Amino acid sequence: MKKLKKIAVLPGDGIGPEVIAQAVKVIEALNDKEDLKIELTYADVGAVAIDNHGDPLPDETKKICLESDAVLLGAIGDPKYDHDLTIQKRPEQGLLELRKLLNLYANVRPIKAYKALLDFSPLKKEVIENVDFVIYRELTGGIYFGKKGMDASGEKAFDTCIYTKEEIERIARPAFEAAMKRRKNLTLIDKANVLETSRLWRKVVQDLSPEYPEVNLDYLYVDNAAMQVIQNPKRFDVLLCGNMFGDIISDESSVIAGSLGLLPSSSFGESHCMFEPVHGSYPQAAGQDRANPIAAILSTAMLFDHFNMKAHANDIRNAVQRCIQESILTEDLKPKILTSCSELGDIIYTLIYDNMIDINTQKIQTAKSVII
Ligand code: IPM
Ligand code: MN
């Protein structure tokens, strides 16, 4: 008997529900085909949760997430909160609180240049060709979670960046281990010439390195790293960063892939895990069925990896790869065959469900049919 796996599905805001609907199709393709016994439970988070429950992370959502084997999240954020900085309950708080609640201290963001998409990056083809690196971002500490405040005058504010040895070690270890399985290079991104916390990062990571003698460890100041990520991205294998630096470097790195709509991520701690696209809620496209669902779909591949179901994860990646190769994609990638978000989800569903039978591109093009 296969064990029941519970997944909490949190579509969130903006394009979140549209792209998550496609990710769910992919899970269903595998579930339908092989009776994987996956159970999905939906819950609200972010702006939609403030609208429906007055709280960006309602208790019901917390309970569902805590009781699940994995969380699949869409996107968070609504422009109606962007211009009033005095609002107390912000959608993003829901996400930060959820990361903390589930103790998701490690965030993994793979960055890859797809051969068929090299022209979509504003960077030169020869610079990004074959780029393949992964960012390990600390996710529950640092300046995001330190003491913060504004004084009564409203003219003075502060955010505190705190890290402990233990917090650094628990993200550094999986980063070293990832490097062992890859090209054995680990780069710590910090600002050790200025920040005390960065000096602690260097010391802790340096002290760990004898346990991984095969891994070549180097260090880069974050300002220099920001430059090298676009000047010479091939030099990177595994990047290890604190919370804020990892946030910034990962958006910058998305330029290599050609679209933020392609980047998946996974987050984990000791007992919970979450999978979400790197992109935001893209409110300009919300409700129009034109967002790119690939980041959300590839996040489900990372989910299957995490469940140790490598073959299923590869089925998903192969189906996505086929669509990229044949240029059957959403508008952000100016494809030969333009699909909507839901059509691309249907095509990927069919490719997985029917074991990669031939794609009848003409049929897709003329009839916009997904029967292939
Ligand atoms: C991300 C996002 C979040 C972050 C926001 C929405 C709080 O930018 O996941 O990268 O800063 O961590
Ligand atoms: Mn970000």
Short mmCIF file of N, CA, C and O in Angstrom, two decimals, residues 108 162 177 200 334:
data_model
loop_
_atom_site.label_atom_id
_atom_site.label_comp_id
_atom_site.label_asym_id
_atom_site.label_seq_id
_atom_site.Cartn_x
_atom_site.Cartn_y
_atom_site.Cartn_z
N VAL A 108 16.25 26.70 -1.68
CA VAL A 108 17.10 26.25 -2.78
C VAL A 108 16.54 26.77 -4.10
O VAL A 108 15.39 26.51 -4.43
N ILE A 162 20.74 39.66 12.75
CA ILE A 162 21.37 38.77 13.74
C ILE A 162 21.51 37.38 13.12
O ILE A 162 20.57 36.90 12.46
N GLU A 177 26.82 19.77 1.00
CA GLU A 177 26.43 18.47 0.46
C GLU A 177 26.00 18.57 -1.00
O GLU A 177 26.30 17.70 -1.81
N LEU A 200 31.05 36.30 10.99
CA LEU A 200 30.66 35.05 11.63
C LEU A 200 30.36 33.97 10.58
O LEU A 200 30.77 32.83 10.71
N LYS A 334 8.04 34.63 -26.18
CA LYS A 334 7.80 34.86 -27.61
C LYS A 334 7.97 33.57 -28.43
O LYS A 334 8.84 33.46 -29.30
#
